[in-house]
Amino acid sequence: MSYGIIQDVVLAANVLNDGGVIGMPTETVYGLAARADYEESVGRIFDIKGRPRNHPLIAHIAPETSPERWGQLNDSALKLAKEFWPGPLTILVPRTSEIGLWVTGGRESVAIRMPSHPVTQDLLRQVDDAVVAPSANKFGKVSPTTAQHVLNDLKNEVDCILDGGPSTVGLESTIVECIGNNVTVLRPGSVTALEISRVLHLTTSDTVGESRAPGMMISHYAPDARIVLVSTLNEANDRARTDEEHNLKSMVLNFESAEEYAVRMYDALRAADILNYQTVYAVLPATGGLGDAVRDRLQKAAAPRF
Ligand code: TXA
Ligand code: MG
């Protein structure tokens, strides 16, 4: 049975503590959540998403809790946690035995994040372990930024969806690996490589990695519509007009700023599918800052599909 979309945080926490799998709001995107210590519930996440079991999950922890229960944070990791938590930064560190290999896909590292969304925090405080959550979409598809998106994608496969309003960042968290002497940004996000470098007194050439978190090199964040990247709005409009002359439906994706792009892009890509657009011409935002994260997602959405 599914409760559908709910506002009741206590009920959502009870569902998690009873072994359920729920849609969970966060400031980045909605997650598909279960208690980290419940192996069977975590298994259900992989089944619902259609995600390979060796593709590790992020452990979300409540504010005021010590991340050291789950991971071994070195100096860099501690500095980044102090500066950016709670918030949209995931820190990858060696795991402790508290975190099951069913969470890490068999790896000896764990990705930890302390979300800033007040509803998420409220929920996490009522669960006596970390809560693991990938984005609450089918594997390879567009991440959800509202409770309704989760309902559209996963319907009754989740026990409930906790509504925390639209995600305010709109893009998945930045992932930074802090293992040994290396600090590497594996996935760009709203906490930028430049900000990370400044806090650690490094240069971005030290910290910027290729986007190499597992499963991130293939097509990802992709709607059914084909995504074509263009550099100017004029080009997008010209190509859309040509399509129209051939009776093809295409959408132009373009926003004023990278921030607005981040907040609205996934909803727009979902709308493209609902409205049966064949092609989306996405005007790439300028590089730098959040623009890099938006470009990363658009490039993956435009990647060849297998
Ligand atoms: O903003 C976010 O991070 C959202 C919200 C729900 O918190 N979550 C999210 O999860 O984007 P997901 O599963 O869609 O992406 C997590 C990424 C994956 O690419 C995964 O491979 C990587 O994090 N990851 C997690 N644990 C890892 C580990 N131990 N080693 C390497 N990569 C890891
Ligand atoms: Mg995802």
Short mmCIF file of C-alpha atoms and ligand atoms in Angstrom, two decimals:
data_model
loop_
_atom_site.label_atom_id
_atom_site.label_comp_id
_atom_site.label_asym_id
_atom_site.label_seq_id
_atom_site.Cartn_x
_atom_site.Cartn_y
_atom_site.Cartn_z
CA MET A 1 0.00 0.00 0.00
CA SER A 2 1.20 3.50 -0.72
CA TYR A 3 0.15 6.60 1.19
CA GLY A 4 0.91 8.69 -1.92
CA ILE A 5 2.08 12.27 -1.33
CA ILE A 6 2.04 13.24 2.35
CA GLN A 7 3.06 16.24 4.46
CA ASP A 8 3.38 14.35 7.76
CA VAL A 9 7.09 14.00 8.67
CA VAL A 10 6.38 11.73 11.65
CA LEU A 11 4.46 9.31 9.44
CA ALA A 12 7.28 9.36 6.86
CA ALA A 13 9.86 8.62 9.59
CA ASN A 14 7.71 5.75 10.88
CA VAL A 15 7.52 4.30 7.39
CA LEU A 16 11.34 4.42 7.14
CA ASN A 17 11.78 2.91 10.60
CA ASP A 18 9.36 0.13 9.65
CA GLY A 19 11.56 -0.76 6.67
CA GLY A 20 9.71 1.24 4.01
CA VAL A 21 11.08 3.06 0.98
CA ILE A 22 9.91 6.65 0.55
CA GLY A 23 10.27 9.69 -1.67
CA MET A 24 12.28 12.24 0.34
CA PRO A 25 12.59 15.95 -0.40
CA THR A 26 16.02 17.59 -0.31
CA GLU A 27 17.29 21.01 -1.40
CA THR A 28 18.98 19.43 -4.45
CA VAL A 29 16.54 16.86 -5.87
CA TYR A 30 14.08 14.36 -4.38
CA GLY A 31 15.61 11.11 -3.16
CA LEU A 32 14.38 7.52 -2.98
CA ALA A 33 15.10 6.80 0.66
CA ALA A 34 15.55 3.87 3.04
CA ARG A 35 17.42 3.29 6.30
CA ALA A 36 21.08 2.53 5.61
CA ASP A 37 21.15 -0.39 8.06
CA TYR A 38 18.14 -2.19 6.53
CA GLU A 39 19.73 -4.29 3.80
CA GLU A 40 16.43 -5.50 2.37
CA SER A 41 14.95 -2.00 2.19
CA VAL A 42 18.09 -0.71 0.50
CA GLY A 43 17.76 -3.60 -1.95
CA ARG A 44 14.28 -2.38 -2.83
CA ILE A 45 15.76 0.99 -3.85
CA PHE A 46 17.91 -0.72 -6.49
CA ASP A 47 14.94 -2.75 -7.71
CA ILE A 48 12.60 0.25 -7.94
CA LYS A 49 15.17 2.36 -9.79
CA GLY A 50 16.39 -0.46 -12.00
CA ARG A 51 19.87 0.47 -10.83
CA PRO A 52 22.82 -1.96 -10.82
CA ARG A 53 23.65 -3.13 -7.28
CA ASN A 54 27.30 -2.10 -7.56
CA HIS A 55 26.34 1.54 -8.10
CA PRO A 56 26.82 3.08 -4.61
CA LEU A 57 24.34 5.25 -2.71
CA ILE A 58 24.76 8.48 -0.73
CA ALA A 59 24.23 8.29 3.05
CA HIS A 60 22.27 11.32 4.34
CA ILE A 61 22.80 12.28 7.95
CA ALA A 62 20.97 14.57 10.37
CA PRO A 63 22.41 17.91 11.39
CA GLU A 64 24.36 17.85 14.62
CA THR A 65 25.34 14.20 14.09
CA SER A 66 28.96 13.21 13.74
CA PRO A 67 29.78 11.88 10.27
CA GLU A 68 32.60 9.88 11.83
CA ARG A 69 30.17 7.14 12.75
CA TRP A 70 29.98 6.23 9.05
CA GLY A 71 33.21 7.52 7.49
CA GLN A 72 36.80 8.44 8.25
CA LEU A 73 37.13 12.13 7.52
CA ASN A 74 40.64 13.48 6.99
CA ASP A 75 41.56 17.16 7.51
CA SER A 76 40.30 18.24 4.09
CA ALA A 77 37.01 16.41 4.55
CA LEU A 78 36.52 17.96 7.99
CA LYS A 79 37.23 21.46 6.68
CA LEU A 80 34.77 21.02 3.82
CA ALA A 81 32.12 19.62 6.15
CA LYS A 82 32.56 22.56 8.49
CA GLU A 83 32.28 25.06 5.67
CA PHE A 84 29.53 23.57 3.50
CA TRP A 85 27.35 21.37 5.74
CA PRO A 86 24.48 21.30 6.03
CA GLY A 87 24.15 21.78 2.27
CA PRO A 88 24.49 20.39 -1.24
CA LEU A 89 27.93 18.83 -0.86
CA THR A 90 28.58 15.08 -0.71
CA ILE A 91 31.93 14.03 0.71
CA LEU A 92 33.43 10.69 -0.28
CA VAL A 93 35.67 9.14 2.39
CA PRO A 94 36.79 5.67 3.56
CA ARG A 95 33.85 3.89 5.23
CA THR A 96 33.58 2.55 8.77
CA SER A 97 32.09 -0.86 9.53
CA GLU A 98 28.82 0.93 10.45
CA ILE A 99 27.96 1.30 6.80
CA GLY A 100 27.01 -1.88 4.98
CA LEU A 101 28.61 -2.96 1.72
CA TRP A 102 25.06 -3.10 0.33
CA VAL A 103 25.13 0.72 0.47
CA THR A 104 28.58 1.23 -1.06
CA GLY A 105 28.23 -1.30 -3.86
CA GLY A 106 31.00 -3.33 -2.24
CA ARG A 107 33.44 -0.41 -2.03
CA GLU A 108 35.52 0.62 0.95
CA SER A 109 34.42 4.25 0.59
CA VAL A 110 31.18 5.97 1.54
CA ALA A 111 29.54 9.13 0.21
CA ILE A 112 28.08 11.24 3.04
CA ARG A 113 25.87 14.30 2.87
CA MET A 114 24.14 16.46 5.49
CA PRO A 115 21.18 18.13 3.74
CA SER A 116 20.04 21.67 4.58
CA HIS A 117 16.34 21.28 3.75
CA PRO A 118 14.43 21.75 7.04
CA VAL A 119 11.91 19.00 6.27
CA THR A 120 14.71 16.55 5.41
CA GLN A 121 16.48 17.47 8.63
CA ASP A 122 13.31 16.93 10.61
CA LEU A 123 12.93 13.50 9.03
CA LEU A 124 16.56 12.47 9.52
CA ARG A 125 16.45 13.41 13.20
CA GLN A 126 13.74 10.79 13.71
CA VAL A 127 15.77 7.95 12.21
CA ASP A 128 18.53 6.36 14.24
CA ASP A 129 20.91 5.77 11.34
CA ALA A 130 21.90 7.34 8.04
CA VAL A 131 19.27 7.36 5.31
CA VAL A 132 20.47 6.34 1.87
CA ALA A 133 18.91 7.95 -1.16
CA PRO A 134 19.69 8.10 -4.85
CA SER A 135 17.62 10.53 -6.90
CA ALA A 136 14.03 9.25 -7.03
CA ASN A 137 13.85 8.56 -10.77
CA LYS A 138 14.26 5.47 -12.91
CA PHE A 139 17.91 4.72 -13.68
CA GLY A 140 19.39 7.12 -16.27
CA LYS A 141 16.32 9.37 -16.36
CA VAL A 142 15.68 12.96 -15.29
CA SER A 143 15.93 13.67 -11.54
CA PRO A 144 12.75 14.81 -9.74
CA THR A 145 12.51 18.25 -8.14
CA THR A 146 8.91 18.00 -6.85
CA ALA A 147 6.85 15.37 -5.04
CA GLN A 148 4.60 15.19 -8.12
CA HIS A 149 7.62 14.26 -10.30
CA VAL A 150 8.32 11.34 -7.95
CA LEU A 151 4.70 10.25 -8.10
CA ASN A 152 4.72 10.44 -11.91
CA ASP A 153 7.83 8.25 -12.11
CA LEU A 154 7.40 5.76 -9.30
CA LYS A 155 3.67 5.79 -8.49
CA ASN A 156 2.86 3.02 -6.06
CA GLU A 157 6.34 1.54 -5.98
CA VAL A 158 7.16 3.79 -2.99
CA ASP A 159 5.40 3.56 0.38
CA CYS A 160 4.89 7.33 0.51
CA ILE A 161 6.32 10.56 -0.85
CA LEU A 162 7.08 13.26 1.69
CA ASP A 163 6.31 16.67 0.18
CA GLY A 164 8.84 19.37 1.02
CA GLY A 165 7.97 21.72 -1.84
CA PRO A 166 10.05 22.22 -4.98
CA SER A 167 13.81 21.65 -4.51
CA THR A 168 15.50 25.04 -4.25
CA VAL A 169 18.82 24.09 -5.86
CA GLY A 170 17.39 21.79 -8.51
CA LEU A 171 20.61 19.89 -9.36
CA GLU A 172 22.24 16.95 -7.57
CA SER A 173 24.87 17.70 -4.93
CA THR A 174 28.51 18.31 -5.70
CA ILE A 175 30.53 15.14 -4.96
CA VAL A 176 34.07 15.61 -3.68
CA GLU A 177 36.40 12.73 -2.91
CA CYS A 178 38.72 13.22 0.08
CA ILE A 179 40.81 10.07 0.23
CA GLY A 180 44.54 10.02 0.96
CA ASN A 181 46.12 13.26 -0.24
CA ASN A 182 43.71 13.79 -3.08
CA VAL A 183 40.75 16.12 -3.19
CA THR A 184 38.81 15.57 -6.38
CA VAL A 185 35.45 16.90 -7.49
CA LEU A 186 33.74 13.88 -9.07
CA ARG A 187 30.43 15.58 -9.87
CA PRO A 188 30.05 19.35 -10.22
CA GLY A 189 27.18 21.03 -8.38
CA SER A 190 26.19 24.25 -6.71
CA VAL A 191 29.17 24.08 -4.34
CA THR A 192 31.81 24.80 -6.96
CA ALA A 193 35.35 23.48 -7.41
CA LEU A 194 36.55 27.06 -6.95
CA GLU A 195 34.85 27.37 -3.55
CA ILE A 196 36.24 23.99 -2.49
CA SER A 197 39.73 24.95 -3.63
CA ARG A 198 39.60 28.24 -1.75
CA VAL A 199 38.64 26.59 1.52
CA LEU A 200 41.52 24.14 1.19
CA HIS A 201 44.01 26.65 -0.25
CA LEU A 202 44.36 24.62 -3.42
CA THR A 203 44.03 25.56 -7.08
CA THR A 204 41.15 24.22 -9.18
CA SER A 205 43.62 22.28 -11.33
CA ASP A 206 44.24 20.20 -8.21
CA THR A 207 40.60 19.57 -7.41
CA VAL A 208 38.72 19.38 -10.68
CA GLY A 209 38.39 15.77 -11.76
CA GLU A 210 36.68 14.27 -14.72
CA SER A 211 33.18 13.41 -13.79
CA ARG A 212 33.99 9.84 -12.88
CA ALA A 213 31.63 8.73 -10.16
CA PRO A 214 30.46 5.26 -11.20
CA GLY A 215 27.74 5.29 -13.79
CA MET A 216 28.33 8.90 -14.63
CA MET A 217 30.06 8.59 -17.98
CA ILE A 218 27.08 7.10 -19.75
CA SER A 219 23.89 8.83 -20.81
CA HIS A 220 22.19 10.18 -17.71
CA TYR A 221 19.55 12.73 -16.66
CA ALA A 222 17.93 12.02 -20.01
CA PRO A 223 14.34 12.59 -21.08
CA ASP A 224 12.84 10.59 -23.98
CA ALA A 225 13.25 13.60 -26.25
CA ARG A 226 16.59 13.98 -28.03
CA ILE A 227 18.76 16.74 -26.53
CA VAL A 228 20.84 18.88 -28.87
CA LEU A 229 23.30 21.33 -27.33
CA VAL A 230 23.68 24.74 -28.97
CA SER A 231 25.64 27.79 -27.98
CA THR A 232 23.27 30.61 -28.88
CA LEU A 233 19.57 31.28 -28.56
CA ASN A 234 19.48 32.30 -32.23
CA GLU A 235 20.75 28.91 -33.30
CA ALA A 236 18.20 27.18 -31.07
CA ASN A 237 15.34 29.25 -32.50
CA ASP A 238 16.49 28.72 -36.09
CA ARG A 239 16.68 24.97 -35.69
CA ALA A 240 13.34 24.80 -33.91
CA ARG A 241 11.75 26.79 -36.73
CA THR A 242 13.19 24.46 -39.35
CA ASP A 243 11.80 21.48 -37.42
CA GLU A 244 8.41 23.11 -37.30
CA GLU A 245 8.45 23.47 -41.09
CA HIS A 246 8.93 19.70 -41.21
CA ASN A 247 6.13 19.10 -38.73
CA LEU A 248 8.50 18.11 -35.96
CA LYS A 249 7.89 19.36 -32.44
CA SER A 250 10.91 20.82 -30.70
CA MET A 251 11.49 22.86 -27.58
CA VAL A 252 14.05 25.55 -26.85
CA LEU A 253 15.62 25.37 -23.41
CA ASN A 254 17.17 28.65 -22.32
CA PHE A 255 17.23 30.53 -19.01
CA GLU A 256 18.58 33.89 -17.89
CA SER A 257 21.09 32.57 -15.40
CA ALA A 258 22.75 29.32 -14.38
CA GLU A 259 20.80 29.47 -11.08
CA GLU A 260 17.50 29.63 -12.89
CA TYR A 261 18.65 26.91 -15.27
CA ALA A 262 19.42 24.65 -12.30
CA VAL A 263 16.09 25.22 -10.61
CA ARG A 264 13.92 24.83 -13.71
CA MET A 265 15.77 22.55 -16.09
CA TYR A 266 14.55 19.14 -14.92
CA ASP A 267 10.94 20.27 -14.82
CA ALA A 268 11.31 21.61 -18.37
CA LEU A 269 12.86 18.35 -19.62
CA ARG A 270 9.99 16.42 -18.05
CA ALA A 271 7.51 18.76 -19.71
CA ALA A 272 9.17 18.06 -23.07
CA ASP A 273 8.23 14.39 -22.70
CA ILE A 274 4.71 15.06 -21.45
CA LEU A 275 4.14 17.32 -24.48
CA ASN A 276 5.76 14.81 -26.87
CA TYR A 277 8.55 17.01 -28.13
CA GLN A 278 10.99 15.07 -30.30
CA THR A 279 13.94 17.41 -29.75
CA VAL A 280 15.09 19.87 -27.11
CA TYR A 281 17.58 22.52 -28.25
CA ALA A 282 19.40 23.42 -25.04
CA VAL A 283 21.36 26.66 -25.03
CA LEU A 284 24.44 26.02 -22.90
CA PRO A 285 24.99 28.53 -20.09
CA ALA A 286 28.40 30.16 -19.74
CA THR A 287 31.14 28.14 -18.05
CA GLY A 288 32.15 28.82 -14.45
CA GLY A 289 30.36 28.39 -11.14
CA LEU A 290 26.98 26.72 -11.30
CA GLY A 291 27.16 26.97 -15.12
CA ASP A 292 29.65 24.09 -15.07
CA ALA A 293 27.20 21.86 -13.21
CA VAL A 294 24.34 22.72 -15.57
CA ARG A 295 26.57 22.05 -18.59
CA ASP A 296 27.66 18.71 -17.10
CA ARG A 297 24.04 17.55 -16.74
CA LEU A 298 23.06 18.79 -20.21
CA GLN A 299 26.07 17.05 -21.78
CA LYS A 300 25.13 13.76 -20.11
CA ALA A 301 21.49 14.19 -21.13
CA ALA A 302 22.69 14.71 -24.72
CA ALA A 303 25.08 11.73 -24.68
CA PRO A 304 24.40 8.78 -27.00
CA ARG A 305 21.97 6.33 -25.42
CA PHE A 306 22.52 2.61 -25.26
O1 TXA B 1 21.84 15.68 -4.45
C1 TXA B 1 22.06 14.47 -4.38
O2 TXA B 1 23.20 14.02 -4.23
C2 TXA B 1 20.86 13.53 -4.49
C3 TXA B 1 19.98 13.75 -3.27
C4 TXA B 1 18.83 12.80 -3.20
O3 TXA B 1 20.75 13.71 -2.10
N1 TXA B 1 21.29 12.17 -4.61
C5 TXA B 1 21.87 11.70 -5.73
O4 TXA B 1 22.16 10.35 -5.67
O5 TXA B 1 22.12 12.37 -6.71
P1 TXA B 1 22.54 9.47 -6.94
O6 TXA B 1 22.56 8.08 -6.45
O7 TXA B 1 21.63 9.77 -8.07
O8 TXA B 1 24.00 9.91 -7.26
C6 TXA B 1 25.02 9.58 -6.36
C7 TXA B 1 26.34 9.46 -7.04
C8 TXA B 1 26.39 8.27 -7.97
O9 TXA B 1 26.95 8.66 -9.21
C9 TXA B 1 27.31 7.31 -7.23
O10 TXA B 1 28.03 6.53 -8.09
C10 TXA B 1 28.20 8.25 -6.41
O11 TXA B 1 27.33 9.27 -6.03
N2 TXA B 1 28.69 7.55 -5.23
C11 TXA B 1 28.03 7.25 -4.10
N3 TXA B 1 28.79 6.53 -3.25
C12 TXA B 1 29.99 6.39 -3.85
C13 TXA B 1 31.21 5.72 -3.52
N4 TXA B 1 31.36 5.04 -2.38
N5 TXA B 1 32.24 5.79 -4.40
C14 TXA B 1 32.11 6.45 -5.55
N6 TXA B 1 30.98 7.09 -5.94
C15 TXA B 1 29.94 7.06 -5.12
MG MG B 2 20.67 10.09 -9.99
#
